[in-house]
Coordinates of N, CA and C and ligand atoms in Angstrom, one line a residue:
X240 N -29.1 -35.6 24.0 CA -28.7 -34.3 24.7 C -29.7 -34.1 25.9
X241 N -29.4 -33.7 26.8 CA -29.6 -33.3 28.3 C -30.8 -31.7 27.7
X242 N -31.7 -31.9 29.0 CA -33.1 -30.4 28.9 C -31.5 -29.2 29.4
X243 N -30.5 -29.5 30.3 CA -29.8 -28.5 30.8 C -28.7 -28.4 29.5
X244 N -28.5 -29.0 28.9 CA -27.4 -29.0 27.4 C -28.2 -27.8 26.2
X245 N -29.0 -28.6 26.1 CA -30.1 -27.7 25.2 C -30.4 -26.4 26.0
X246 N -30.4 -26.1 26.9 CA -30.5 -24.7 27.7 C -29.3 -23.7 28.0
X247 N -27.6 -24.4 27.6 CA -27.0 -23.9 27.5 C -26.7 -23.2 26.0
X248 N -26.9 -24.4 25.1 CA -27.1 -24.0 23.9 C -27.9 -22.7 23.7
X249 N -28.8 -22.6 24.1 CA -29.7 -21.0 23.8 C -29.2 -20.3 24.5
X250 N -28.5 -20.4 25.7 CA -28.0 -19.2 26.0 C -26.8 -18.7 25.3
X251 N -26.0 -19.9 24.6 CA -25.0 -19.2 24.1 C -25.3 -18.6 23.0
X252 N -26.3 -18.8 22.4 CA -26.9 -17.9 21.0 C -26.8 -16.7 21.6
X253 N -27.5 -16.5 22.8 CA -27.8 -14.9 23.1 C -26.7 -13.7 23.3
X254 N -25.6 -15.0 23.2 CA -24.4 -14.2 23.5 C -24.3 -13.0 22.6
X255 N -24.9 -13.3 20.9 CA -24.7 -12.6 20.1 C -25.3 -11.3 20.1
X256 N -26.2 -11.5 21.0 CA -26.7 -9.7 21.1 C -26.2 -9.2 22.2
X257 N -25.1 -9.5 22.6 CA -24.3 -8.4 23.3 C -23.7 -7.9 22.8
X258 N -23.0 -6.5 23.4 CA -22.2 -5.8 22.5 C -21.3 -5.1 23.7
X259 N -19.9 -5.0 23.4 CA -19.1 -4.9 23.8 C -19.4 -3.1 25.1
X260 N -19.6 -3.0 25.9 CA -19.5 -2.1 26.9 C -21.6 -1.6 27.2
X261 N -22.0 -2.6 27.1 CA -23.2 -2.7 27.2 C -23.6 -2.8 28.8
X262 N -24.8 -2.3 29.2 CA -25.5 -2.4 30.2 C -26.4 -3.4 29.8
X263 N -26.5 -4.3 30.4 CA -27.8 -5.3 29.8 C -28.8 -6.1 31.2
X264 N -29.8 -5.8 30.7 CA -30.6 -6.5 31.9 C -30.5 -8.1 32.1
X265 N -30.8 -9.1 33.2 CA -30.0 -10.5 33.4 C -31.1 -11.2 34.1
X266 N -32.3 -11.9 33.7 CA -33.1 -12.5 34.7 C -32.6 -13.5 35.4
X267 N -33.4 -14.3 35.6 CA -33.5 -15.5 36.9 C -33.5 -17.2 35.8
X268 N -32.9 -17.9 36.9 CA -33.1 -19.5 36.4 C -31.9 -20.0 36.1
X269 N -32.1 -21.4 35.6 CA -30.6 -22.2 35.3 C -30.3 -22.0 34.1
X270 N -31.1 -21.5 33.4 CA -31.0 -21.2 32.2 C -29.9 -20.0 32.0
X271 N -30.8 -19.1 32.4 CA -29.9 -17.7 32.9 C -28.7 -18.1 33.1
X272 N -28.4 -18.9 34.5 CA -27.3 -19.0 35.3 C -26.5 -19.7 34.2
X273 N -26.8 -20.2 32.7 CA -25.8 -20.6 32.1 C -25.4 -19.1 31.5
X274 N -25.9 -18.9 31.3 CA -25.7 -17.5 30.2 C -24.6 -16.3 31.0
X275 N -25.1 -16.2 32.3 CA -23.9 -15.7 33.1 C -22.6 -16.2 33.1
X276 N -22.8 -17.6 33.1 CA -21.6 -18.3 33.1 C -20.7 -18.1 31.6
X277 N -21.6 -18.1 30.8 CA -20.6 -18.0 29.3 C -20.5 -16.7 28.8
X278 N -20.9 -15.6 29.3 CA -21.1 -14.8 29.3 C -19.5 -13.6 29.8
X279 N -18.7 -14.5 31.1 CA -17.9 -14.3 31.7 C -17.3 -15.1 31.2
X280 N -17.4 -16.2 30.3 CA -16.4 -17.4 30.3 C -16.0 -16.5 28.7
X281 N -16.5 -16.1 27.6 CA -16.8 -16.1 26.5 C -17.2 -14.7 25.8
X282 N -17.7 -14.0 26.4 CA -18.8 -13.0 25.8 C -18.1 -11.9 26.0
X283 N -18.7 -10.8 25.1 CA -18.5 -9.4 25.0 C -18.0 -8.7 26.8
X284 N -17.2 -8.0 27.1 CA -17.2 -7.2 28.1 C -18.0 -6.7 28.9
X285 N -19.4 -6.6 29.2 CA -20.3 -5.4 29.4 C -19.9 -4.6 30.3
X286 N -20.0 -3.2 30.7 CA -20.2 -2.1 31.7 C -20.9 -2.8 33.1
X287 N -22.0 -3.5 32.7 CA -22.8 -3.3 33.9 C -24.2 -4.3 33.6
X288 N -24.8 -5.3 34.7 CA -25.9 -5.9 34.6 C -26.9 -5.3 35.3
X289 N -27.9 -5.4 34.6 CA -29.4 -5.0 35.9 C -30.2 -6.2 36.2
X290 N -29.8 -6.8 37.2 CA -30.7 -7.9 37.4 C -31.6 -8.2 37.9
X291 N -32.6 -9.3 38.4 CA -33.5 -9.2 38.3 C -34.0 -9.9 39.6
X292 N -33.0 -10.5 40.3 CA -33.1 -11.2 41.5 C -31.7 -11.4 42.2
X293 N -31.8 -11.4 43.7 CA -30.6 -11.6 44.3 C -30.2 -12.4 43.9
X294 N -30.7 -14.0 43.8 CA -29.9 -14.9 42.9 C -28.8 -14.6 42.0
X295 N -29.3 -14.1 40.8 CA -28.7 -13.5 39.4 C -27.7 -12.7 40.2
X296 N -27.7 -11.5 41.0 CA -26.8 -10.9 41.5 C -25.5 -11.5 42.0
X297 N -25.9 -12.6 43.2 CA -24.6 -13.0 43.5 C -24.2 -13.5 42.5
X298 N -24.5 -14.1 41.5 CA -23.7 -15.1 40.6 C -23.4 -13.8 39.8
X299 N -23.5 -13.0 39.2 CA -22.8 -11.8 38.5 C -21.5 -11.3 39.2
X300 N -21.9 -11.1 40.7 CA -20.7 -10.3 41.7 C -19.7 -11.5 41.4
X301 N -19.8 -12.9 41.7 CA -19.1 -13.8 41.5 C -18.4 -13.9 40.5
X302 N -18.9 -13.5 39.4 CA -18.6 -13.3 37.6 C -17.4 -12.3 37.9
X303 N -17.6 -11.1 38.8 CA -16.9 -9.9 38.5 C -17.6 -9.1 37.9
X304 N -19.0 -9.3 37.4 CA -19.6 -8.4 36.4 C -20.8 -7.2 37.6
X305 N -20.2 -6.1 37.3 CA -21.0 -5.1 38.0 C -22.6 -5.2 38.1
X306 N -22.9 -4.8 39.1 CA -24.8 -5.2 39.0 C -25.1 -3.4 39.3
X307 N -26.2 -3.0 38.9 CA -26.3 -1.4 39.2 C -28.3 -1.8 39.2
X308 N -28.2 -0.5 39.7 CA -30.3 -0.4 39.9 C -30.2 0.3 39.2
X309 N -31.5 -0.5 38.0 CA -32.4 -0.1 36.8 C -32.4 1.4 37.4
X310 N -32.6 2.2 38.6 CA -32.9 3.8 38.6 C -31.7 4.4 37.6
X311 N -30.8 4.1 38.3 CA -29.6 4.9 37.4 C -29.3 4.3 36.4
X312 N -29.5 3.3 36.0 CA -28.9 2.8 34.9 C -29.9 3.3 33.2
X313 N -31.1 3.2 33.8 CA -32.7 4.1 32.7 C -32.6 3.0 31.7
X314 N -33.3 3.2 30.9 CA -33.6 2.4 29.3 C -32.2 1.8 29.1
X315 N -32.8 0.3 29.1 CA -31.6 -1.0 28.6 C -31.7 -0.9 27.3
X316 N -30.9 -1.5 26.8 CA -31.4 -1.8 25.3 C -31.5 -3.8 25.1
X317 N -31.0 -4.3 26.0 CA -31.0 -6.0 25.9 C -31.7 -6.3 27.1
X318 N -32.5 -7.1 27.1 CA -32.4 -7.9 28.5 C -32.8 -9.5 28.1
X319 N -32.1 -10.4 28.9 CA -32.4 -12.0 28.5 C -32.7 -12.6 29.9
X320 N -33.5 -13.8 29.4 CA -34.4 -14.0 30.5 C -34.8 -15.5 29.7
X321 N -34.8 -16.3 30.5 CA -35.7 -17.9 30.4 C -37.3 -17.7 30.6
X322 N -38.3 -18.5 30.5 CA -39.3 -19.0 30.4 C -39.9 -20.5 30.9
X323 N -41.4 -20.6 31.4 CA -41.2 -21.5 31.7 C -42.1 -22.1 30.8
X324 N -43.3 -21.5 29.8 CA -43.8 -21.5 28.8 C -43.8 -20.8 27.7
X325 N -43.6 -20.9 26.6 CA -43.5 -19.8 25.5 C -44.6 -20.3 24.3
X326 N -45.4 -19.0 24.0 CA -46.4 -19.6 22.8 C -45.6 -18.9 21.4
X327 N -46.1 -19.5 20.5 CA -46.1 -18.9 18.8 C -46.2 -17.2 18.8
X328 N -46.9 -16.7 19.7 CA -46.3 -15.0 19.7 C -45.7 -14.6 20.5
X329 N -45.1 -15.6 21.2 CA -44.1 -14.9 22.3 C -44.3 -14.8 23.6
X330 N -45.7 -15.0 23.9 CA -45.9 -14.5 25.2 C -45.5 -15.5 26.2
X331 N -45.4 -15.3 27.1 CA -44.9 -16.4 28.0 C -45.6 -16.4 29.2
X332 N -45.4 -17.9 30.1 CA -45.8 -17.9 31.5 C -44.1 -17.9 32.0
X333 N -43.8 -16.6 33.3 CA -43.1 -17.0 34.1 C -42.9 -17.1 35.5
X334 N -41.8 -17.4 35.9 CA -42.3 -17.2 38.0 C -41.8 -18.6 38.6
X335 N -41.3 -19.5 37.7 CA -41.5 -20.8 38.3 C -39.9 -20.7 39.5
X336 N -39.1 -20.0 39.0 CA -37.9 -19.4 40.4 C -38.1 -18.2 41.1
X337 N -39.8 -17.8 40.8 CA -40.3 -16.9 41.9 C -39.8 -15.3 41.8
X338 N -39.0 -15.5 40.6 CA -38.5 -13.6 40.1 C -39.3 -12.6 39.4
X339 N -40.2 -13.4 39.1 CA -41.4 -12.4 38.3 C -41.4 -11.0 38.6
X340 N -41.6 -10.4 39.0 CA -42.0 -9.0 39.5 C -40.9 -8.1 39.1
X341 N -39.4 -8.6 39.3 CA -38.4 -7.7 39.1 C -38.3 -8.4 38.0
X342 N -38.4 -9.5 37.2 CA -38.1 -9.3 35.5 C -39.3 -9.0 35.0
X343 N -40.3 -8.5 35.3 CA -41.6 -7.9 34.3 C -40.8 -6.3 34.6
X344 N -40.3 -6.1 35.4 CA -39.8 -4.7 35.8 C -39.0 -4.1 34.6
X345 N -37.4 -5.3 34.5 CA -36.8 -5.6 33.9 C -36.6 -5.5 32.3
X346 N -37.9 -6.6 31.9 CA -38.3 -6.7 30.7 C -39.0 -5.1 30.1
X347 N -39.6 -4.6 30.8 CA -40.6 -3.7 30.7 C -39.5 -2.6 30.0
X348 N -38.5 -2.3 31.1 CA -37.5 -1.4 31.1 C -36.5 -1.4 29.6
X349 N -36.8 -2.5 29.1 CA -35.6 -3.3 27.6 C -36.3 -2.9 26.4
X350 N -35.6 -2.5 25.8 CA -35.9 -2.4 24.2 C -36.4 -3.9 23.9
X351 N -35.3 -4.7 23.9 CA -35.3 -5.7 23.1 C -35.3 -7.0 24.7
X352 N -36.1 -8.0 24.1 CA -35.8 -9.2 25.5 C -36.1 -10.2 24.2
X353 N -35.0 -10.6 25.1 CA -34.0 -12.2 24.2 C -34.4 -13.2 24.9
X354 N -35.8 -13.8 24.9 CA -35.9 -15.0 25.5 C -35.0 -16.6 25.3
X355 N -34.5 -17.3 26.1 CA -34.0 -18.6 25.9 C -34.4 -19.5 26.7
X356 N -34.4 -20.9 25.7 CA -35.4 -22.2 26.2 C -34.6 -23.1 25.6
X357 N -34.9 -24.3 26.4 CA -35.4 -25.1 25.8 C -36.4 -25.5 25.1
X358 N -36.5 -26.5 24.0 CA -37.6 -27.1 23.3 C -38.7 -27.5 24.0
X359 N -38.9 -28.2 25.0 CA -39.7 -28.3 26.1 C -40.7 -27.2 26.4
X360 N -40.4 -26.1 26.3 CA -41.1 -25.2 27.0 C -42.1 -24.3 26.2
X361 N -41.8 -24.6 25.0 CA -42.3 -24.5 23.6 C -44.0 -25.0 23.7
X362 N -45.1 -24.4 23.7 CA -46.4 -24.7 23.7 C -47.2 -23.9 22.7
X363 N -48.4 -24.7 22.0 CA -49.6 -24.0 21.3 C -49.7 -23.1 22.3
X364 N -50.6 -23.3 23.4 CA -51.5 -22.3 24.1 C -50.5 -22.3 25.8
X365 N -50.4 -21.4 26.1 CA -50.1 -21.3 27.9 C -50.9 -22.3 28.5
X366 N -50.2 -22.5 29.6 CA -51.5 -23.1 30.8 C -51.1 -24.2 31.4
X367 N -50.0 -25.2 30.4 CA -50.0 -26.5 31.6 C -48.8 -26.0 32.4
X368 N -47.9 -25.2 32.4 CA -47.5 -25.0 33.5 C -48.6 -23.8 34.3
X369 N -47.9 -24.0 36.0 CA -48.8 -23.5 36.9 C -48.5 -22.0 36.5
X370 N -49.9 -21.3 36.7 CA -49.0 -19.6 36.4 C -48.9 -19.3 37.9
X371 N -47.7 -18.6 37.8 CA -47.6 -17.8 39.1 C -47.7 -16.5 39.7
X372 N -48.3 -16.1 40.5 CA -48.7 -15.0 41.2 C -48.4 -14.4 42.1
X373 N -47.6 -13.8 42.2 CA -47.1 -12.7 43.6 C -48.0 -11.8 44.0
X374 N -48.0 -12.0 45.1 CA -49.7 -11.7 46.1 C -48.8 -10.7 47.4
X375 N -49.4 -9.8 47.8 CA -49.0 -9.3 49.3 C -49.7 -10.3 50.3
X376 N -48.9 -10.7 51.5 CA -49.4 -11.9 52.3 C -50.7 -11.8 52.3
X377 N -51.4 -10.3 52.9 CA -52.4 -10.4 53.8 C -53.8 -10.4 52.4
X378 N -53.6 -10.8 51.5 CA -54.6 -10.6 50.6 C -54.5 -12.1 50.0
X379 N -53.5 -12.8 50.2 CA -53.8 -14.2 50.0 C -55.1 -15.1 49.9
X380 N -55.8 -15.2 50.4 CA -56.9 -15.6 50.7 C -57.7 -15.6 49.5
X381 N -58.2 -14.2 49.6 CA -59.0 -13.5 48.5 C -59.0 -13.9 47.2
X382 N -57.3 -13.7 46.9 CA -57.3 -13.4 46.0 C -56.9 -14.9 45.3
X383 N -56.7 -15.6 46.1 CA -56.8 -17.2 46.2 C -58.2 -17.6 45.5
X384 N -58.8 -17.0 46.3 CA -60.9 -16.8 45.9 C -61.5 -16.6 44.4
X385 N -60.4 -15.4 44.3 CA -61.1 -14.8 43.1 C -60.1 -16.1 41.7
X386 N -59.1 -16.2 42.2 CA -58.6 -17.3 41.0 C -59.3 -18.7 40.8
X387 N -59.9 -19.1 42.1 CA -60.9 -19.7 41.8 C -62.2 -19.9 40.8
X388 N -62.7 -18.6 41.4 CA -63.5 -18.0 40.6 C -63.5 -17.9 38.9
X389 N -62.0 -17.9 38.5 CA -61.6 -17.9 37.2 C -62.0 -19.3 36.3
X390 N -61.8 -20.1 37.3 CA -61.3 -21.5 37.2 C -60.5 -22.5 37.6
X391 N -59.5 -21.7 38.2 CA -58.1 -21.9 38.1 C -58.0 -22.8 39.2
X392 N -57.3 -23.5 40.1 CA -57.1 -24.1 41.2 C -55.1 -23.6 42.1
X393 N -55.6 -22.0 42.6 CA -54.2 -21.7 42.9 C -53.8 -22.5 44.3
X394 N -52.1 -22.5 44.7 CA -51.8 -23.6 45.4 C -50.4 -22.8 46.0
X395 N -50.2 -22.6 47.0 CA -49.7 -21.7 48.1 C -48.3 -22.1 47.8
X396 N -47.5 -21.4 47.1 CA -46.0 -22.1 46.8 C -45.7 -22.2 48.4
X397 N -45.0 -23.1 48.7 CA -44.4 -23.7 50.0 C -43.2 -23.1 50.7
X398 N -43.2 -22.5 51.7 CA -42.0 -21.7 52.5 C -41.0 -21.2 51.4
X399 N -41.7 -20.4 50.2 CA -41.5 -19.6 49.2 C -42.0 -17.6 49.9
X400 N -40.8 -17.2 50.1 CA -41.3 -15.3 50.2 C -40.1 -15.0 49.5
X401 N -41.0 -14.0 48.5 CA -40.2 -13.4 47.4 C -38.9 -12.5 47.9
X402 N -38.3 -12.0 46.7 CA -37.3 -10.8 47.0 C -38.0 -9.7 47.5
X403 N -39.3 -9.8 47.3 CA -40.1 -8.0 47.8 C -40.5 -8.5 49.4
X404 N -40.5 -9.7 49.5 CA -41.4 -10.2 50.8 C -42.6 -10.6 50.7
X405 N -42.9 -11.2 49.5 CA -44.3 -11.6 49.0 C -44.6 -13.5 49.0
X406 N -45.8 -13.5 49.0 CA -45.9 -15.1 48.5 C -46.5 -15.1 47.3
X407 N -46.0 -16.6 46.9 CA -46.8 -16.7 45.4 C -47.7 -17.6 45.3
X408 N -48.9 -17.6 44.5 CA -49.9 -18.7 44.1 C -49.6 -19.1 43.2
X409 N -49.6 -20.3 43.1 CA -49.3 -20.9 41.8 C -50.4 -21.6 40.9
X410 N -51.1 -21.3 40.4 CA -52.3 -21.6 39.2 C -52.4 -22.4 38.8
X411 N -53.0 -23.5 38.6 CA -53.5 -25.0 37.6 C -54.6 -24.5 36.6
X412 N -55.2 -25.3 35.8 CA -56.5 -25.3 35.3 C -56.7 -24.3 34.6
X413 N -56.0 -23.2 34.3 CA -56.1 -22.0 33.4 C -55.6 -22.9 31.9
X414 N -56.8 -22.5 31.1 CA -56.1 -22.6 30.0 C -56.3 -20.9 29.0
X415 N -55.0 -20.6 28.8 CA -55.0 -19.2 28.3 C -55.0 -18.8 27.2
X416 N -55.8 -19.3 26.9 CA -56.0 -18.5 25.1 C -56.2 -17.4 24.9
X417 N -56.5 -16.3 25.8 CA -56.5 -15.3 25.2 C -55.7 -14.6 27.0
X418 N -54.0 -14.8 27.1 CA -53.3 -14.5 28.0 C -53.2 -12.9 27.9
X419 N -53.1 -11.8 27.1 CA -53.6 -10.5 27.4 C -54.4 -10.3 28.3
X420 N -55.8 -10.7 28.0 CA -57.0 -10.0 28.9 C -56.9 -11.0 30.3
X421 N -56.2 -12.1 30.4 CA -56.3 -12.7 31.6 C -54.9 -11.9 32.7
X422 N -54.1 -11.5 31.9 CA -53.2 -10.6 33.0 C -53.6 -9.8 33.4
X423 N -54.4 -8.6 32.4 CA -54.8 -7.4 32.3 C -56.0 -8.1 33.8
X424 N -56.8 -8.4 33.6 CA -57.9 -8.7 34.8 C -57.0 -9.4 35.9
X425 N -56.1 -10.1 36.1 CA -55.5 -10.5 37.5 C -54.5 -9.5 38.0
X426 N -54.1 -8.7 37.2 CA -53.0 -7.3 37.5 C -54.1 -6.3 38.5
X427 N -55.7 -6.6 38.2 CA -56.2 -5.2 38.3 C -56.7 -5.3 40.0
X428 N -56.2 -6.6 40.1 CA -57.0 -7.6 42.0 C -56.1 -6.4 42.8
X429 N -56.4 -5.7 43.9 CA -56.2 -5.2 45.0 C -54.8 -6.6 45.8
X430 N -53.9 -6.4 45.9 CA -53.3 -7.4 46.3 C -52.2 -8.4 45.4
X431 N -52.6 -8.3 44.3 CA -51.8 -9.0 43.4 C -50.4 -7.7 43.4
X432 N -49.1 -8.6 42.7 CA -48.0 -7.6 43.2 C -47.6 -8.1 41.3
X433 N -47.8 -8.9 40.7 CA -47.7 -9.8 39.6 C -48.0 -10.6 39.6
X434 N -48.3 -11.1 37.9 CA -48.8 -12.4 37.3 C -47.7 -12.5 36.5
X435 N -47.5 -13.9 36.4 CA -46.5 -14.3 35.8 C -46.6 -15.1 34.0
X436 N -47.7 -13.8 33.6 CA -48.0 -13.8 32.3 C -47.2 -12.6 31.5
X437 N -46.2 -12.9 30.7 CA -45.7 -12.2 30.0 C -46.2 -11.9 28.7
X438 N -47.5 -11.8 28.5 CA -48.2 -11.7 26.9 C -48.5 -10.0 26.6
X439 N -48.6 -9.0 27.5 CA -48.9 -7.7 26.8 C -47.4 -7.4 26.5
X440 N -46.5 -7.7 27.2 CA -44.8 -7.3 27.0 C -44.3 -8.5 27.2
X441 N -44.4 -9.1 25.6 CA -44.1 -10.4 25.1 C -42.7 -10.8 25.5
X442 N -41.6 -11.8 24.4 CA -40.1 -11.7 24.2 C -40.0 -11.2 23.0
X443 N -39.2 -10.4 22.5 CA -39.1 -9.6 21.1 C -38.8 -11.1 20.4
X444 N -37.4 -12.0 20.9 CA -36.7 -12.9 20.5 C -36.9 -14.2 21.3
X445 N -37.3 -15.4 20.2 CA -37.4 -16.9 21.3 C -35.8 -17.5 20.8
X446 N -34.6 -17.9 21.5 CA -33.5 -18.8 21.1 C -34.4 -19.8 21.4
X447 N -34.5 -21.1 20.9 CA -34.4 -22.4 21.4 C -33.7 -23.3 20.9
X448 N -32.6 -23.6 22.2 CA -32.1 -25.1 21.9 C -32.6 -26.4 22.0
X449 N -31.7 -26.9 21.1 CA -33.0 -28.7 21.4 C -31.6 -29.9 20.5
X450 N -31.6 -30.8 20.4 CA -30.7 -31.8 20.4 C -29.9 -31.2 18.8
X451 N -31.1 -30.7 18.1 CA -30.6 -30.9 16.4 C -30.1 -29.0 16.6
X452 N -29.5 -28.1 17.5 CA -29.1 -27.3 17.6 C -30.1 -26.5 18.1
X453 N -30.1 -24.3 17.5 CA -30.7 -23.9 17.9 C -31.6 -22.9 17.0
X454 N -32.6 -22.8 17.2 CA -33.0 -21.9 16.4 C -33.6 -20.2 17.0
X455 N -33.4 -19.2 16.4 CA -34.3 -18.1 16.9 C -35.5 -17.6 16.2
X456 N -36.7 -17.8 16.8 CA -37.9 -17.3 16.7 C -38.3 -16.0 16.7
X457 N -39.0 -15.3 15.7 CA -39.7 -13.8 16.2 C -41.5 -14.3 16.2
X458 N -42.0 -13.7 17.1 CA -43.3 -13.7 17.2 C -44.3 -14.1 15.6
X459 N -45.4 -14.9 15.9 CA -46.1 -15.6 14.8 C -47.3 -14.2 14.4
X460 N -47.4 -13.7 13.2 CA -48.1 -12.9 12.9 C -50.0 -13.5 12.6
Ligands
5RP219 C1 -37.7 -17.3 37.1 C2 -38.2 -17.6 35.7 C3 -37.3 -18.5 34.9 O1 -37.0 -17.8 33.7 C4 -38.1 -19.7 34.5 O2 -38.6 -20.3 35.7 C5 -37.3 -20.7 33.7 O3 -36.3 -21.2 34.5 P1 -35.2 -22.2 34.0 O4 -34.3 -21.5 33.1 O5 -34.5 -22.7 35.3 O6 -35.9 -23.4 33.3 O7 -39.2 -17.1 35.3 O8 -38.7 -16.6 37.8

C-alpha cells in the first residue's frame, strides 16, 4: 500500500466524528485534501467549514461545501488536520504546506482535533522533520540568529510567502524533547508569527493509517 493510500485510510476514519449539520474546522495538506474529498463523496452533510488555508478553501468551494470565518462561526466542536510529525502524546510538528498559523488558530478554536497520518509520521521524539516557522519578513535575520543560537540550523523556505504574507524558516538539528518549553520560548521572539510545534495544544485524537488498516490513538499518559 501507497504513504497516499494509508493517508486516505485515516482520513476516512475521521469521517466518523462528523455529525450531520456540523460546522467543522478543515486544515491543510494531501492528507486533508483526501478527507474533503470523501467527505463530499461519502460523509455526513455539514453546515459549514472553517478552514485553514486558501488551498483548503478552494477545494471546499469546489466540494460545494460552504467556508465561513472562524469570527462568526465561534467555538467549533471538530477540527481535522494532518501532521508532519506526531509523538506518543500527541504533540506534533506542523507547517511543512506552510498553513501553520491559521490551523494553530483553527485547532486552538476546536474542542476536539482529529489528527490523521500516516504511519510514517509516527515518531518517539519531534525533530527529524524541519520545524517550521512563520517569521514577519523584516525580522528574518534575527530571528534566523536566535534559532541558531538554539542549535538549530534554520533554512529560508524558497519563494514560499504565506497566506498572511509571511516567510517561513525551516529548522534542522532541534531535537525536542521537551517541545512545550521550546514553542513557549520561540512564540515569545519579537517577529515570530508561529512555530510549527503543536505540543501545548496537542491532537485530542491520532487516526493512523498504515498497510494492516487503521488505528486511533489518544495521548500516552
Ligand atoms: C500543512 C500541514 C500539513 O498538515 C502537514 O504538512 C501534513 O501534510 P500531508 O497531509 O500532505 O502529509 O501542517 O501546513
Amino acid at each position: 500500500m501507497s504513504q497516499d493510500d494509508a493517508k486516505r485510510r485515516a482520513a476516512e476514519a475521521a469521517l466518523a466524528y462528523v455529525h450531520e449539520g456540523d460546522t467543522i474546522g478543515v486544515g491543510t495538506g494531501s492528507t486533508v485534501n483526501h478527507f474533503i474529498e470523501l467527505l463530499d463523496q461519502k460523509g455526513p452533510r455539514i453546515e459549514a467549514a472553517v478552514s485553514s488555508s486558501e488551498a483548503s478553501t478552494e477545494r471546499l468551494r469546489a466540494c460545494g461545501i460552504k467556508v465561513r470565518d472562524l469570527n462568526q462561526a465561534g467555538a467549533l466542536d471538530l477540527y481535522v488536520d494532518g501532521a508532519d510529525e506526531a509523538d506518543p502524546h500527541l504533540r506534533l510538528i506542523k507547517g511543512g504546506g506552510g498553513a501553520l498559523t491559521r490551523e494553530k488558530i483553527v485547532a486552538e478554536a476546536s474542542r476536539r482535533f482529529v489528527c490523521i497520518v500516516d504511519e510514517s509520521k509516527c515518531v518517539r521524539v519531534l525533530g527529524d522533520f524541519p520545524l517550521p516557522v512563520e517569521v514577519i519578513p523584516m525580522a528574518r535575520s534575527m530571528i534566523a540568529r536566535k534559532l541558531v543560537g538554539m542549535g538549530g540550523q534554520p533554512k529560508l523556505r524558497e519563494d514560499v510567502t504565506t497566506d498572511n504574507g509571511n516567510v517561513i524558516l525551516d529548522v534542522t538539528g532541534l531535537r525536542l524533547t521537551d517541545p512545550v518549553a521550546v514553542e513557549q520560548e520561540i512564540n515569545q521572539w519579537p517577529g515570530v508569527v508561529c512555530v510549527g510545534l503543536f505540543a501545548r495544544r496537542g491532537a485530542d485524537l491520532l487516526i493512523v493509517g498504515s498497510a494492516s488498516g487503521v488505528e486511533t490513538r489518544q495521548a500516552a499518559s
